[in-house]
Short mmCIF file of C-alpha atoms in Angstrom, two decimals:
data_model
loop_
_atom_site.label_atom_id
_atom_site.label_comp_id
_atom_site.label_asym_id
_atom_site.label_seq_id
_atom_site.Cartn_x
_atom_site.Cartn_y
_atom_site.Cartn_z
CA SER A 1 99.66 93.65 93.34
CA SER A 2 101.47 95.78 96.04
CA SER A 3 100.76 99.07 97.96
CA LEU A 4 102.33 102.27 96.42
CA ASN A 5 103.66 105.39 98.27
CA ILE A 6 102.54 108.55 96.91
CA ALA A 7 103.99 111.50 98.78
CA GLY A 8 103.36 109.51 102.21
CA TYR A 9 100.19 108.22 101.21
CA SER A 10 99.91 104.28 101.19
CA LEU A 11 97.61 103.33 98.20
CA GLY A 12 96.66 99.53 97.87
CA SER A 13 96.49 97.71 94.54
CA GLY A 14 93.19 98.67 92.68
CA LYS A 15 92.50 101.80 94.66
CA SER A 16 92.32 105.38 93.84
CA ILE A 17 92.91 108.79 95.47
CA THR A 18 92.20 112.35 94.45
CA ILE A 19 95.07 114.80 95.51
CA GLY A 20 94.34 118.40 95.24
CA THR A 21 95.23 121.80 96.75
CA PHE A 22 92.81 124.11 98.65
CA GLY A 23 93.19 127.64 99.91
CA ASN A 24 89.78 127.93 102.07
CA LYS A 25 89.99 125.09 104.51
CA PRO A 26 90.18 125.12 108.33
CA ASP A 27 93.35 122.81 108.48
CA GLY A 28 95.28 125.32 106.28
CA LYS A 29 96.29 125.86 102.77
CA GLY A 30 97.97 123.13 100.59
CA VAL A 31 97.63 119.50 99.56
CA TYR A 32 94.84 117.09 100.76
CA PHE A 33 94.28 113.47 99.80
CA ASN A 34 90.67 112.37 99.17
CA LEU A 35 88.83 115.37 100.11
CA GLU A 36 87.28 115.95 96.56
CA ALA A 37 86.26 112.31 96.75
CA TYR A 38 84.90 112.23 100.12
CA GLY A 39 82.82 115.58 99.50
CA LYS A 40 81.37 114.23 96.29
CA PHE A 41 81.78 117.72 94.70
CA LYS A 42 78.85 118.71 92.35
CA THR A 43 81.23 119.41 89.35
CA GLY A 44 81.62 117.05 86.60
CA TYR A 45 84.70 115.50 86.36
CA SER A 46 86.97 114.56 83.29
CA ILE A 47 89.80 112.09 83.08
CA ALA A 48 92.53 111.10 80.93
CA ASN A 49 94.91 108.14 81.57
CA SER A 50 98.62 107.97 81.24
CA GLY A 51 101.25 105.20 82.21
CA LEU A 52 103.17 105.91 85.36
CA THR A 53 106.42 104.26 85.89
CA LYS A 54 108.48 103.91 89.18
CA ASP A 55 110.31 107.19 88.24
CA ASN A 56 107.19 108.96 87.48
CA LEU A 57 105.73 108.00 90.78
CA LEU A 58 108.81 109.44 92.46
CA THR A 59 108.69 112.53 90.58
CA LEU A 60 105.07 112.85 91.17
CA SER A 61 105.57 112.43 94.88
CA ARG A 62 108.51 114.99 95.00
CA TYR A 63 106.24 117.49 93.22
CA ILE A 64 103.29 117.00 95.53
CA LYS A 65 105.65 117.60 98.59
CA ASP A 66 107.39 120.48 97.03
CA ASN A 67 104.02 122.18 96.05
CA ASN A 68 102.25 121.90 99.17
CA LYS A 69 100.69 125.38 99.07
CA TRP A 70 97.90 127.30 97.73
CA LYS A 71 98.21 130.86 96.45
CA CYS A 72 97.33 133.00 93.48
CA PRO A 73 98.43 132.21 90.69
CA GLU A 74 99.52 128.83 91.98
CA ASN A 75 96.10 127.58 92.76
CA CYS A 76 94.39 124.04 92.66
CA SER A 77 94.38 124.05 88.74
CA TRP A 78 97.82 125.00 88.28
CA PHE A 79 98.73 122.22 90.79
CA ALA A 80 96.85 119.82 88.97
CA ALA A 81 97.86 120.54 85.67
CA ASN A 82 101.53 120.74 86.46
CA ALA A 83 101.45 117.38 88.43
CA TRP A 84 99.74 115.71 85.42
CA ASN A 85 102.54 117.25 82.85
CA LYS A 86 105.27 115.84 84.94
CA PHE A 87 104.51 112.36 83.59
CA ALA A 88 102.07 112.55 80.73
CA ASP A 89 103.28 112.03 77.12
CA LYS A 90 103.67 115.33 75.20
CA SER A 91 100.57 114.42 73.28
CA LYS A 92 98.51 114.54 76.55
CA GLN A 93 99.92 117.72 78.12
CA VAL A 94 97.13 119.87 79.60
CA SER A 95 96.74 123.63 80.46
CA ALA A 96 94.65 125.23 83.36
CA GLY A 97 95.04 128.51 81.22
CA ILE A 98 96.84 131.72 81.66
CA VAL A 99 94.90 132.31 84.81
CA ALA A 100 94.41 128.63 85.83
CA THR A 101 90.75 127.65 86.41
CA PRO A 102 88.94 124.49 86.92
CA THR A 103 86.78 124.86 84.16
CA THR A 104 89.60 125.46 81.69
CA LEU A 105 91.45 122.31 83.04
CA LYS A 106 88.41 120.14 82.65
CA ASP A 107 87.83 121.18 79.26
CA ASN A 108 91.42 120.66 78.16
CA ILE A 109 91.41 117.27 79.81
CA SER A 110 88.18 116.60 77.80
CA LYS A 111 89.84 117.41 74.39
CA LEU A 112 92.31 114.45 74.91
CA SER A 113 92.06 111.39 72.94
CA GLY A 114 90.40 108.73 75.21
CA SER A 115 89.24 110.96 77.73
CA LYS A 116 86.07 110.48 79.75
CA LYS A 117 83.47 113.02 81.00
CA ASN A 118 81.28 113.00 84.10
CA ILE A 119 83.24 110.11 85.99
CA GLN A 120 82.45 108.77 89.25
CA LEU A 121 84.94 109.73 92.06
CA PRO A 122 86.32 107.04 94.32
CA THR A 123 84.17 106.20 97.56
CA VAL A 124 86.48 106.95 100.42
CA LYS A 125 85.78 106.99 104.19
CA LYS A 126 86.12 110.00 106.43
CA GLY A 127 89.55 108.52 107.92
CA GLU A 128 90.93 108.29 104.53
CA VAL A 129 90.83 112.12 104.22
CA MET A 130 94.35 113.35 104.82
CA ARG A 131 96.41 116.80 104.92
CA LEU A 132 99.96 117.01 103.97
CA GLY A 133 101.43 119.09 106.66
CA THR A 134 104.11 121.62 106.29
CA ASP A 135 106.54 119.09 107.92
CA GLY A 136 105.83 116.72 104.98
CA LYS A 137 103.86 114.26 107.04
CA LEU A 138 100.28 113.19 106.57
CA LYS A 139 97.72 113.88 109.25
CA ALA A 140 94.08 113.00 109.20
CA ALA A 141 91.85 116.20 108.08
CA SER A 142 90.04 117.73 110.89
CA SER A 143 86.15 117.15 111.15
CA LYS A 144 85.70 120.80 110.42
CA THR A 145 87.46 120.76 107.14
CA ILE A 146 85.72 117.53 106.22
CA ASN A 147 82.30 118.87 107.04
CA THR A 148 83.12 121.92 105.02
CA SER A 149 83.92 119.67 102.00
CA SER A 150 80.62 118.16 101.35
CA GLY A 151 78.63 119.49 98.43
CA SER A 152 81.20 121.87 97.19
CA ASP A 153 81.52 122.96 93.70
CA SER A 154 84.03 124.84 91.45
CA SER A 155 83.52 128.02 93.38
CA SER A 156 85.37 126.49 96.35
CA GLY A 157 88.36 126.51 94.08
CA SER A 158 89.18 122.89 93.51
CA SER A 159 90.95 120.81 90.88
CA SER A 160 92.48 117.67 91.79
CA LEU A 161 94.62 114.71 90.30
CA ALA A 162 93.10 111.50 90.68
CA VAL A 163 95.46 108.60 90.72
CA CYS A 164 94.33 105.15 90.19
CA PHE A 165 96.20 101.92 90.29
#
């Protein structure tokens, strides 16, 4: 019934966000909030659910801020799998593969009990797309970054964590 703070992003009750890292955006490499959701990427999405406690939320926020980067081999899929594994039950741990790829991560999420395939991403407005700066503060993503996100697919190198409350 109240807003939550995820790495500086205020998320209202009943709202969803996507959180992912990118290595190919004009605003720089690292964490973006809602870029996948705004761009409505063409790749299919798979989801799994796990409870999230207040302590889990703090751990997740710390992880996001500590891993505000994109590099090989610590790419988008590596980021998303490790973020999930910080709080998911042992039976719901996922792998993005030895060489982390979006396809491997999606396939492993799809194998989890209760997972769903081809889900719809949340609808977000342009002003809700944010970049986590190197100073740890959120900034609106530039129009150039936002405009390069539309219609992307897995070749753009994107896996994200969708957080819904």
